[in-house]
One Martini backbone bead per residue (centre of mass of N, CA, C, O) as a GRO file, in nm:
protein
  401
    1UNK     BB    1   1.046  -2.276  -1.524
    2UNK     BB    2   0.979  -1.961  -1.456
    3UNK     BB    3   1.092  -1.677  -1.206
    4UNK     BB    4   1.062  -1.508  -0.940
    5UNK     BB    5   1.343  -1.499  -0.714
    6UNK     BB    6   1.458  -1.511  -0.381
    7UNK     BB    7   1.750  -1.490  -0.239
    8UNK     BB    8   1.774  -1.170  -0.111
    9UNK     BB    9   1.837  -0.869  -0.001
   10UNK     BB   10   1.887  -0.759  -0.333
   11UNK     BB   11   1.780  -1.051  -0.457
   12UNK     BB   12   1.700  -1.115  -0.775
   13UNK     BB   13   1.593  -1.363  -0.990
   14UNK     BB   14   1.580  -1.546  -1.291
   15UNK     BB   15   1.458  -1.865  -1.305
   16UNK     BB   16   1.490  -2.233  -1.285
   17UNK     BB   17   1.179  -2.426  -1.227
   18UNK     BB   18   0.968  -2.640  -1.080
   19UNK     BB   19   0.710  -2.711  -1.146
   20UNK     BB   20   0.441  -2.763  -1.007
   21UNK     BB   21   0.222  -2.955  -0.791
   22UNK     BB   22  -0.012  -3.175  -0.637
   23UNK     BB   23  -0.014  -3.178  -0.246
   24UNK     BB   24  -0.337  -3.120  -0.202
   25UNK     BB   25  -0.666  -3.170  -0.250
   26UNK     BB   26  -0.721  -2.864  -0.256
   27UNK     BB   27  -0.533  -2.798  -0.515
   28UNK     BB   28  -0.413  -2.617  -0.752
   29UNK     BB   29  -0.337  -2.546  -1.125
   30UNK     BB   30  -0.188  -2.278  -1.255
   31UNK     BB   31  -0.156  -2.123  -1.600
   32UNK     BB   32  -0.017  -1.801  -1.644
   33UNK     BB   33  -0.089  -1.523  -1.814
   34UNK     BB   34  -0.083  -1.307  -1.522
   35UNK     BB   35   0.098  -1.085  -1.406
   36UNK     BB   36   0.246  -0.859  -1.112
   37UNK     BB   37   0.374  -0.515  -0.936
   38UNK     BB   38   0.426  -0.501  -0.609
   39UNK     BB   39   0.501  -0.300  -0.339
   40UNK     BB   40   0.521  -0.554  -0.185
   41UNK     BB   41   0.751  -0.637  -0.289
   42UNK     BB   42   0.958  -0.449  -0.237
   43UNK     BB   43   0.991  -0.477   0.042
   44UNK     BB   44   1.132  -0.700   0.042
   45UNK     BB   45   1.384  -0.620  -0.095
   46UNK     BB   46   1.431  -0.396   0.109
   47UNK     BB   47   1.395  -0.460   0.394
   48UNK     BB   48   1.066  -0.390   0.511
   49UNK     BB   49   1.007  -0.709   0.501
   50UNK     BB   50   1.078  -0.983   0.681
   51UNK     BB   51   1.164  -1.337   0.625
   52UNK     BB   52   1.287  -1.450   0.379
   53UNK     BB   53   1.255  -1.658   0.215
   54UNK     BB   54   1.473  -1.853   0.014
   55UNK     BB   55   1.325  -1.968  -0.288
   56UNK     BB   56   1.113  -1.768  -0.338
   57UNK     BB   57   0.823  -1.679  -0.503
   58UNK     BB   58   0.704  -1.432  -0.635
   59UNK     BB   59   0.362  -1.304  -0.634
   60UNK     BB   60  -0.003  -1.226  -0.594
   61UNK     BB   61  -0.086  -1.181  -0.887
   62UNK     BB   62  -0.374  -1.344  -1.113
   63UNK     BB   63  -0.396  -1.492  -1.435
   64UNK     BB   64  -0.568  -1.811  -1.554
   65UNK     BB   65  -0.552  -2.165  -1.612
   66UNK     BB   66  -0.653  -2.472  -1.529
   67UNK     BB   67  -0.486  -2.758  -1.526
   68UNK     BB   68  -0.512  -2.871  -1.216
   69UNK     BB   69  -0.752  -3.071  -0.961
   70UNK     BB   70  -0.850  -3.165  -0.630
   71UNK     BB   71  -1.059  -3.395  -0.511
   72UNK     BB   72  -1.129  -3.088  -0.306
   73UNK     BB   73  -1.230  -2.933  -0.555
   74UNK     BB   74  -1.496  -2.749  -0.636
   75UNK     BB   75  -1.581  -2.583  -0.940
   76UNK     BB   76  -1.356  -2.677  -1.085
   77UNK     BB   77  -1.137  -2.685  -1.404
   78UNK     BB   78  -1.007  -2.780  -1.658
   79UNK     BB   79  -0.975  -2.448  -1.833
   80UNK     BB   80  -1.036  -2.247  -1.642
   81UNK     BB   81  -1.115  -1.925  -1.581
   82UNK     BB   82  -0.877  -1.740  -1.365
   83UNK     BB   83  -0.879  -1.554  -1.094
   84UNK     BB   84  -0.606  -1.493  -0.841
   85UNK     BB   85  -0.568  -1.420  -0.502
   86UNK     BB   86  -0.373  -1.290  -0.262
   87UNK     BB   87  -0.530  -1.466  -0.050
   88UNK     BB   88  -0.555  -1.738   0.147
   89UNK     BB   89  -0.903  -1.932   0.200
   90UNK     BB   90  -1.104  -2.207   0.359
   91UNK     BB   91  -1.430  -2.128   0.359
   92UNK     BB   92  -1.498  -2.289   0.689
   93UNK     BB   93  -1.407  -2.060   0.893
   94UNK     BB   94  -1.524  -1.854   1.078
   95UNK     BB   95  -1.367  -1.601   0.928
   96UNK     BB   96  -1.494  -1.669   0.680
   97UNK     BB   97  -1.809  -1.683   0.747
   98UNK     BB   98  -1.748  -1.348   0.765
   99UNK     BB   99  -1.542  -1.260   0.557
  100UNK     BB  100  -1.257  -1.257   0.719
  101UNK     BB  101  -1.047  -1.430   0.480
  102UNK     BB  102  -0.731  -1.299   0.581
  103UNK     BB  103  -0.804  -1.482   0.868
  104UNK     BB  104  -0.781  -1.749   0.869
  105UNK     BB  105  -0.735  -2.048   1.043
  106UNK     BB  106  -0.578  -2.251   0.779
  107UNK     BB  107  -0.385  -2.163   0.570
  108UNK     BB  108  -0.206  -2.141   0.757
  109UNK     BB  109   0.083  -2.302   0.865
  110UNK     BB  110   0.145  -2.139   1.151
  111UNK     BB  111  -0.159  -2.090   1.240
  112UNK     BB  112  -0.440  -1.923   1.364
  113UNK     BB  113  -0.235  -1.664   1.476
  114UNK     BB  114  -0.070  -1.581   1.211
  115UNK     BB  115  -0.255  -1.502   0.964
  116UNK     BB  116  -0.211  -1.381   0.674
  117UNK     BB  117  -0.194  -1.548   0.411
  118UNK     BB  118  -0.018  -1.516   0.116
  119UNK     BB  119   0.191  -1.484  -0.158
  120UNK     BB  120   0.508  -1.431  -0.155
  121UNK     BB  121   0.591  -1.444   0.136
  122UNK     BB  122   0.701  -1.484   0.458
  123UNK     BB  123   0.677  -1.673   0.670
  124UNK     BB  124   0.446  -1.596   0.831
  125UNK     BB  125   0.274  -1.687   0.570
  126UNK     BB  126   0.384  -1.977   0.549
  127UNK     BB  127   0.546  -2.031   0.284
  128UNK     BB  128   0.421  -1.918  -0.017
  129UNK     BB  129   0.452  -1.961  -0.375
  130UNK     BB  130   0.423  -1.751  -0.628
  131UNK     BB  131   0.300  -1.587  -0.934
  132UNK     BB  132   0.590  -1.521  -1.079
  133UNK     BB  133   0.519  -1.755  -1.376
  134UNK     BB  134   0.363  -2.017  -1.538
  135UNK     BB  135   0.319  -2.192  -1.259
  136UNK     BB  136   0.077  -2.271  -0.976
  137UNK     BB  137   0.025  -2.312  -0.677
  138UNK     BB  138  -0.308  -2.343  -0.515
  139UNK     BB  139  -0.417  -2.311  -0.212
  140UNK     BB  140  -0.779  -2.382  -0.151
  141UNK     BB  141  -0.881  -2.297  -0.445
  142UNK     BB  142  -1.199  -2.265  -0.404
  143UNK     BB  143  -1.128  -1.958  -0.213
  144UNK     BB  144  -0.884  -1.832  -0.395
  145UNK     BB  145  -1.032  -1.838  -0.638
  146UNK     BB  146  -1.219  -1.713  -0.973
  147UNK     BB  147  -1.427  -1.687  -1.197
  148UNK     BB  148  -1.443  -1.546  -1.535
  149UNK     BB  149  -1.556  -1.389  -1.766
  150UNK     BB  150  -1.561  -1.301  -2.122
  151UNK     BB  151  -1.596  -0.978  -1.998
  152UNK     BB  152  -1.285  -1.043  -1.883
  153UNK     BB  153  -1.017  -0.954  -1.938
  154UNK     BB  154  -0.711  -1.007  -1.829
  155UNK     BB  155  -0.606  -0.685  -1.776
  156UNK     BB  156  -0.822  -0.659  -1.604
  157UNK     BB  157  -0.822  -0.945  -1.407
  158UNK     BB  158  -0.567  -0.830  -1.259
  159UNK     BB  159  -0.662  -0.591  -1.084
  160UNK     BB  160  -0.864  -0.812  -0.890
  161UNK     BB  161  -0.623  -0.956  -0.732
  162UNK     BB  162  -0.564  -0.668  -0.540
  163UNK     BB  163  -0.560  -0.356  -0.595
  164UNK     BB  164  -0.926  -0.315  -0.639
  165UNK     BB  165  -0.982  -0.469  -0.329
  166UNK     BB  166  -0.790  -0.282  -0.154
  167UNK     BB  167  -0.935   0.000  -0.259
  168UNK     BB  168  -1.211  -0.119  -0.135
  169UNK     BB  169  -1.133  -0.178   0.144
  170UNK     BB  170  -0.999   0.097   0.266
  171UNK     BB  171  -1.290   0.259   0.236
  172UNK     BB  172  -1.439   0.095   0.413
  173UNK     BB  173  -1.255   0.133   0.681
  174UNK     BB  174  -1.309   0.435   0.638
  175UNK     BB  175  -1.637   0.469   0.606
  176UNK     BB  176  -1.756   0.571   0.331
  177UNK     BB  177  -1.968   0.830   0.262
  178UNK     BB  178  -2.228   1.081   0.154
  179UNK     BB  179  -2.022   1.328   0.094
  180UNK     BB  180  -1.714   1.296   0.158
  181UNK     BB  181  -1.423   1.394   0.270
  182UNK     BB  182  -1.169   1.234   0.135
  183UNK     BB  183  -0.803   1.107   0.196
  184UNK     BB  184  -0.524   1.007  -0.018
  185UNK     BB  185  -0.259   0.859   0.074
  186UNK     BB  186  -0.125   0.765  -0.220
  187UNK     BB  187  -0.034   0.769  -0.615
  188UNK     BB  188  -0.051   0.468  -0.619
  189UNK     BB  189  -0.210   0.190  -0.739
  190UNK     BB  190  -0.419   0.201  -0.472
  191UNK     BB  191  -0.464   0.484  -0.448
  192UNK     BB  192  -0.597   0.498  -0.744
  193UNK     BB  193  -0.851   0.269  -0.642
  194UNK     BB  194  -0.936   0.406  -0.380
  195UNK     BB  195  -1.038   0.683  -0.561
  196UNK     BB  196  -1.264   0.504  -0.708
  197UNK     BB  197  -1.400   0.402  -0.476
  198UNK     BB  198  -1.457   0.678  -0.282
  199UNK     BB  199  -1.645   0.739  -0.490
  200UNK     BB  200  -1.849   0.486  -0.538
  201UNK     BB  201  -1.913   0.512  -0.198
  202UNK     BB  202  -1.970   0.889  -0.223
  203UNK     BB  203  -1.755   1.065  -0.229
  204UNK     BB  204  -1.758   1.438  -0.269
  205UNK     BB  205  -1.431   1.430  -0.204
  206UNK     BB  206  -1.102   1.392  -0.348
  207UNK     BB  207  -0.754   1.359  -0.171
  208UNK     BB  208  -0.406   1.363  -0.313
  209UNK     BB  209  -0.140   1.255  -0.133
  210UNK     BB  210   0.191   1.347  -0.301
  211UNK     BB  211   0.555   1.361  -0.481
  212UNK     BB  212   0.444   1.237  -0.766
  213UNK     BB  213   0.345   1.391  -1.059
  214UNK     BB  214   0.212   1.137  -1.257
  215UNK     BB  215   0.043   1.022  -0.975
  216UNK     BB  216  -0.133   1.291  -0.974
  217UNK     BB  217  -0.240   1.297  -1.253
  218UNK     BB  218  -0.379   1.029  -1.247
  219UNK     BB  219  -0.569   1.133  -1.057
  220UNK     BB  220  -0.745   1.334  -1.185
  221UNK     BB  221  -0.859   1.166  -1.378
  222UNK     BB  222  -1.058   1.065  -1.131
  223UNK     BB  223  -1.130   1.346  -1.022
  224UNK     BB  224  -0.866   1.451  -0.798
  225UNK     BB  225  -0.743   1.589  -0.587
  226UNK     BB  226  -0.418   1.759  -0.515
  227UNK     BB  227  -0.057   1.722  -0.337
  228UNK     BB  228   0.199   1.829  -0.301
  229UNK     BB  229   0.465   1.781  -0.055
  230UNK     BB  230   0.706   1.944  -0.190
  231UNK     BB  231   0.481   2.232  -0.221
  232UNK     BB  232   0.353   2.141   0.028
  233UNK     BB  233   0.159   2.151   0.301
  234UNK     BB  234  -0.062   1.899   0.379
  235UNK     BB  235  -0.222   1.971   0.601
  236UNK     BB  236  -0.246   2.265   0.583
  237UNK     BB  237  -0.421   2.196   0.318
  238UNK     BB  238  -0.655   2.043   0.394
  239UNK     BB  239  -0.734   2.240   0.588
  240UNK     BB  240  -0.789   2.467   0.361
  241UNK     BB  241  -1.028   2.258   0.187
  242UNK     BB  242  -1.195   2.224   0.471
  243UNK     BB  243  -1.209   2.530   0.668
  244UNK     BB  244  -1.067   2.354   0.941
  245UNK     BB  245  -1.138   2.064   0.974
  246UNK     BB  246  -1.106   1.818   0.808
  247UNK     BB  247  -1.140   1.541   0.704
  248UNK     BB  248  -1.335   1.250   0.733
  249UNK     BB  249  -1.132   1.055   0.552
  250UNK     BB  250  -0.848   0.817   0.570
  251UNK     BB  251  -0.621   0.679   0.363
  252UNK     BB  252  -0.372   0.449   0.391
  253UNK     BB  253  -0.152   0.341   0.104
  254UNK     BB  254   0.168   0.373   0.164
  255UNK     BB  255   0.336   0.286   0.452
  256UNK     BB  256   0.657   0.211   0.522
  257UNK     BB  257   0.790   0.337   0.231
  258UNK     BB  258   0.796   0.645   0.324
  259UNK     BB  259   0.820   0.944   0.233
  260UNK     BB  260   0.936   1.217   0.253
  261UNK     BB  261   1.005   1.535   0.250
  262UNK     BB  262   1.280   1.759   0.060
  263UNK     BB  263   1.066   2.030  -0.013
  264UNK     BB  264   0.941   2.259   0.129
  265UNK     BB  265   0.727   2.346   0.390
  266UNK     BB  266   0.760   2.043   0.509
  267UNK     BB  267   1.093   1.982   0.521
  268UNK     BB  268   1.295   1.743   0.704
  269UNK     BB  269   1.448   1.813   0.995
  270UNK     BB  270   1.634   1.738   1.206
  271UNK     BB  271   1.456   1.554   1.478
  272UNK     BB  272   1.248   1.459   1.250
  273UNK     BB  273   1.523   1.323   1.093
  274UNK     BB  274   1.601   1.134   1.296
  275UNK     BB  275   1.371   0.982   1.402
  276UNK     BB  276   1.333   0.840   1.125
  277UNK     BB  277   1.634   0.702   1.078
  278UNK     BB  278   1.589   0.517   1.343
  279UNK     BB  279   1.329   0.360   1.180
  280UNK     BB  280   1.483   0.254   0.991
  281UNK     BB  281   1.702   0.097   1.150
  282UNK     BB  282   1.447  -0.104   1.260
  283UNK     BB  283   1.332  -0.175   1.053
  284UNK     BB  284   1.566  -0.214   0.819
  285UNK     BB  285   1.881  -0.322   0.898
  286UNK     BB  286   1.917  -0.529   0.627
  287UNK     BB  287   1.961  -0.333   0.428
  288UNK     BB  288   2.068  -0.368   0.081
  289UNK     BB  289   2.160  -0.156  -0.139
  290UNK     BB  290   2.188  -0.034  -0.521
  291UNK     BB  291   2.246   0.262  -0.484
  292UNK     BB  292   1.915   0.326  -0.598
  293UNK     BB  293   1.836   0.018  -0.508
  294UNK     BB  294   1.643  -0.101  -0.263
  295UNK     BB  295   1.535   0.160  -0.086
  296UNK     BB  296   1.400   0.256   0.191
  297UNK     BB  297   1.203   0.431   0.325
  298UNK     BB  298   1.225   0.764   0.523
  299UNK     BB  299   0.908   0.741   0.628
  300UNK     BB  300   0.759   0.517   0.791
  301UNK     BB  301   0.495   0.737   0.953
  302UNK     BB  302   0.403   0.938   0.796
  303UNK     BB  303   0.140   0.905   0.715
  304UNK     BB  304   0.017   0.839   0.975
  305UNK     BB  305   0.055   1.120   1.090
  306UNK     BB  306  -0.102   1.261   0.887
  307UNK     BB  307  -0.380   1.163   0.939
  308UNK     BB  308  -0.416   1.266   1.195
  309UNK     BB  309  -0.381   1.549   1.137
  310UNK     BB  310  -0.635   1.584   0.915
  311UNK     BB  311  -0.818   1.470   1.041
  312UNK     BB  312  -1.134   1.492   1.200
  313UNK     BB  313  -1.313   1.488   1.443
  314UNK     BB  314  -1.413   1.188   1.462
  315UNK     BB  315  -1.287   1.030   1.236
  316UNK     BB  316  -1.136   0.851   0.979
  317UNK     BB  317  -0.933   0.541   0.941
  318UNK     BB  318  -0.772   0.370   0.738
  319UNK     BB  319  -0.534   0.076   0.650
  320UNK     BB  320  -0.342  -0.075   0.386
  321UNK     BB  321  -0.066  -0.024   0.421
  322UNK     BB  322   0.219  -0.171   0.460
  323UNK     BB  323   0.309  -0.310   0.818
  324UNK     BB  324   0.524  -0.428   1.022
  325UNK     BB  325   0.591  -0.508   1.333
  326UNK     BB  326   0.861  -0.315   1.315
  327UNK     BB  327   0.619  -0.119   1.377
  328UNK     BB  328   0.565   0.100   1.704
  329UNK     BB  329   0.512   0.434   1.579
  330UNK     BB  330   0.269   0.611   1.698
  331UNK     BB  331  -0.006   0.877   1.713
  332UNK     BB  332  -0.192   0.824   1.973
  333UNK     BB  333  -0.257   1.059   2.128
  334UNK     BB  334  -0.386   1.222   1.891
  335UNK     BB  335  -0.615   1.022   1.833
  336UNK     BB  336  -0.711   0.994   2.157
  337UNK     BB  337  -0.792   1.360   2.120
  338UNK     BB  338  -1.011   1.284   1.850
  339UNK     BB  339  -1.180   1.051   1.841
  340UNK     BB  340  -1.056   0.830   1.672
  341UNK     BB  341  -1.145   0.584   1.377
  342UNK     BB  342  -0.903   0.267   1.365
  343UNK     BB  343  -0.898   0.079   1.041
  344UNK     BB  344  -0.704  -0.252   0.963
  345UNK     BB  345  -0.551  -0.439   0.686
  346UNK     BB  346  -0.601  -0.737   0.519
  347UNK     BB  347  -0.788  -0.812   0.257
  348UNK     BB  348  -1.076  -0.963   0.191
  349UNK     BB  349  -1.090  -1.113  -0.118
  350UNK     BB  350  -1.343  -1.294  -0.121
  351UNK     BB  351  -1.535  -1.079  -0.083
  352UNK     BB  352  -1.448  -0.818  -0.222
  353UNK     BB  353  -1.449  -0.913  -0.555
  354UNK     BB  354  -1.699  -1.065  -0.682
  355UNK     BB  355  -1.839  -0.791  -0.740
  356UNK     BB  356  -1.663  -0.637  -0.872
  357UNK     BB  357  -1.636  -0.838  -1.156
  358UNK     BB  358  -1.911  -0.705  -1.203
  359UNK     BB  359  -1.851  -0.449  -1.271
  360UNK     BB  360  -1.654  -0.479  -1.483
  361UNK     BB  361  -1.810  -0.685  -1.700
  362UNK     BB  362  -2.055  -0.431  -1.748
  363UNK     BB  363  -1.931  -0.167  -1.768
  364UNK     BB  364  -1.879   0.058  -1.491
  365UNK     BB  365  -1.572  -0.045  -1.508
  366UNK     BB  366  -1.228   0.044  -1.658
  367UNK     BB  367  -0.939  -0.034  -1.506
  368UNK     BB  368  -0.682  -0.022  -1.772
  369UNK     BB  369  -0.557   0.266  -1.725
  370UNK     BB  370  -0.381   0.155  -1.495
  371UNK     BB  371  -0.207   0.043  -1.672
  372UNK     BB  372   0.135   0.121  -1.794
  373UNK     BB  373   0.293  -0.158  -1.800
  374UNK     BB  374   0.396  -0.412  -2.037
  375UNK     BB  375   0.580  -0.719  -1.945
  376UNK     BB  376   0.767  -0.973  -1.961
  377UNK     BB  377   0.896  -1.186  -1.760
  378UNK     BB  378   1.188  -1.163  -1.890
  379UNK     BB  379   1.205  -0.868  -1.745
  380UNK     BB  380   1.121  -0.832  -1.466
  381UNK     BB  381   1.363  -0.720  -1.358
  382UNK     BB  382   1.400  -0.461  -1.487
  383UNK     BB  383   1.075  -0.400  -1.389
  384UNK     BB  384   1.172  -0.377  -1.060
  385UNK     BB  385   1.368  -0.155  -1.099
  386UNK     BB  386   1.192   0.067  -1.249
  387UNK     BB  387   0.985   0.066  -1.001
  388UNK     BB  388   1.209   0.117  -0.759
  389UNK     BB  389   1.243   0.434  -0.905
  390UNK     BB  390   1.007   0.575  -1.010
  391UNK     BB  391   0.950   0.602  -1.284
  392UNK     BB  392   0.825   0.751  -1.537
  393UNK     BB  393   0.495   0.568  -1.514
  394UNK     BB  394   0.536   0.375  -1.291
  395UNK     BB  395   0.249   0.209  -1.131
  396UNK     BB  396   0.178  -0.026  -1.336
  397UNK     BB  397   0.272  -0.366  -1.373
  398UNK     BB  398   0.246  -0.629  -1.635
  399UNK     BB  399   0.306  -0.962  -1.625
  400UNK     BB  400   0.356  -1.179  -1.936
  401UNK     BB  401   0.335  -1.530  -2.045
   0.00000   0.00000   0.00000
C-alpha cells in the first residue's frame, strides 16, 4: 500500500509499505478513506520535535471503514463507518475513566509516565505508525476511534479526528465563559477552530493574531477580530481594543514554530533576535533546511511571550500549540506577577469529540469550509511542501485515498 514515510529530517517520501495485520486482541484494521495534513506533522519533518524514528508512517488523523477487528474489540464491526481519534487511549485505567484520555496509563508502550500515545508520532509516544496511508492498523481501538452517523460525511468527519476537538479542548484550557474576550494566537487551522469554539462557548469577542493575510481573513468569516502582527504590534493592540485591560483568555494555537515579526512596529532585533536564534539552535539543533522548505520557525516562545504580555491580571492561558521538551524557556515571572491561570496539554480526543460529532450531524455547526485543499495521497509530497511554504490559501488540506 501507499504511504507518507519519515526518512529522516527533511526527507519524507510516499513509499510502497505492507499492508498492517491485527498484532493484538484490541486491534482494528482501517482502510482509510480521508486523512489530512497537520502542522504536528510539519513539527517532525522540520527537526523541531526530536526523536522520529525512520520507517515511521506519518499522519494522526483519519477517516475510514473497519476492515478486521480483534477478539477484545467490543461494538465494532467489519464495514463500520468510523473517525479515528489523533491519540490513542485503553478506556480503563484511572486518566481515561477520569476523561483525561491524552494520558492514559496503557497505550503507550513506554510506560504510564510516558505520556500521551497519538499516531505517527516520535519514539517517546510510541511510535505507532500513522494514518497517511489506505490502511492502518488502530491499538485499543475501542477507546480509539468513534462510529459516524450517516449525516457526517467524510470531508466533516476528518475535521473530527484532531483539529476539532483540538480547538475546544483550548477553549475548555482557556476557561472561556459568557461575555469572555478571548485572544487566539494563530490562525492555522487549530486556530480556526479554537475561534469557533470560544464563540460556541460564550465568548463575547475573538481576537486572532497571525501575520498570514489569508488565514486573517479566513477569522474574519468567523466572525473574529484581527491583528497582523507585521503591522501593528499585537500586545499595544489587543491592550487598546481592551481598554488597557488586556483578554480575560488567551489560547495559545502557535506553539514551537513561531514565526517572530518581521517588520512593523513588532520586528524583532538585536538582542531578542539573539535570544530567539539561541531557542533555535537549541530546539531544533538537527533542521536540515531546503532552500525554503522545512524551516523551523524563528520565534519558539513568540506566542507564549504574548500571551503572558496581554492577557489581564488573574486571566487566563489555554496552550494547544505543540511544545517539545527541549523548550524550557518561559516568561514565568511575568505570569506569577499577574496571578495567572496557566493550562496546557494534548487534547482528550475521546471524550472531546463525541458531543463535536453530534453537533456537525445535527446541522448546528458545519466545519467542511475549513478545509481549503483536497489532494490525493499520491500528491502527499507536493502537499507537504506547499503547506510547509504556508502558500496563500493552503490552511487545512485533507488527503483522500
Amino acid at each position: 500500500m501507499k504511504a507518507v514515510v519519515f526518512h529522516a529530517i527533511g526527507d519524507i517520501r510516499l513509499d510502497e509499505v505492507p499492508e498492517p495485520t491485527i498484532q493484538d486482541e484490541h486491534d482494528a484494521i482501517v482502510r482509510i478513506t480521508r486523512s489530512a495534513i497537520c502542522g504536528t506533522d510539519l513539527h517532525f519533518v522540520r527537526g523541531t520535535m526530536a526523536g522520529m524514528r525512520p520507517g515511521t508512517i506519518l499522519g494522526h488523523e483519519a477517516v475510514g471503514v473497519v476492515t478486521d477487528v480483534g477478539s477484545a474489540v467490543r461494538g465494532f464491526a467489519p464495514g463500520d463507518r468510523v473517525v479515528v481519534n489523533s491519540t490513542m487511549s485503553c478506556g480503563a485505567c484511572a486518566p481515561c475513566r477520569d476523561g483525561h484520555t491524552a494520558q492514559c496509563d496503557v497505550a503507550n508502550p513506554n510506560g504510564p509516565q510516558a505520556g500521551t500515545s497519538f499516531f505517527g508520532g516520535p519514539e517517546t509516544t510510541g511510535p505507532i505508525d500513522g494514518l497517511q496511508a489506505e490502511f492502518a492498523r488502530i491499538p485499543w481501538a475501542q477507546n480509539s476511534m468513534h462510529h459516524l452517523p450517516d449525516t457526517v460525511s467524510d470531508d466533516q468527519a476528518i475535521l473530527l479526528s484532531d483539529v476539532f476537538p483540538t480547538g475546544w479542548f483550548g477553549a475548555e484550557l482557556a476557561g472561556v465563559t459568557r461575555g469572555d474576550i478571548v485572544v487566539v494566537l494563530g490562525a492555522g487551522i487549530v486556530g480556526q477552530f479554537a475561534v469557533a469554539s470560544a464563540f460556541a462557548q460564550g465568548a463575547g469577542r475573538v481576537i486572532v493574531v497571525d501575520g498570514i493575510p489569508d488565514r486573517l481573513a479566513q477569522a474574519r468569516k468567523l466572525g473574529a477580530e484581527t491583528v497582523d502582527f507585521n503591522a501593528e504590534d499585537p500586545v499595544q493592540t489587543v491592550m487598546m481594543l481592551t481598554n488597557e485591560i488586556g483578554a480575560d483568555a488567551v489560547i495559545d494555537a502557535v506553539g514551537v514554530d513561531a514565526e517572530r515579526p518581521k517588520r512593523g512596529p513588532a520586528a524583532v532585533s538585536g538582542d531578542e533576535g539573539e535570544s530567539f536564534d539561541g531557542e533555535v539552535a537549541s530546539t531544533a539543533p538537527d533542521a536540515d533546511p531546503k532552500g525554503d522548505l522545512w524551516r523551523p520557525g524563528d520565534g519558539p516562545t513568540q506566542a507564549a511571550r504574548w500571551a503572558v504580555e496581554m492577557v489581564r491580571k488573574h486571566g487566563r492561558i489555554g496552550i494547544i500549540g505543540v511544545y517539545p521538551p527541549t523548550v524550557e524557556v518561559y516568561p514565568i515571572g511575568v505570569a506569577m506577577n499577574k496571578n495567572l491561570s496557566i493550562r496546557m496539554g494534548n487534547c482528550n480526543h475521546h471524550s472531546v469529540t463525541p458531543p463535536l460529532i453530534d453537533l456537525v450531524a445535527s446541522g448546528q455547526f458545519d466545519p467542511i469550509a475549513l478545509i481549503t485543499e483536497q489532494e490525493p495521497v499520491g500528491s502527499a509530497i507536493e502537499s507537504y511542501e506547499a503547506f510547509d511554504r504556508r502558500e496563500f490559501g493552503w490552511i487545512k488540506v485533507e488527503l483522500t485515498v
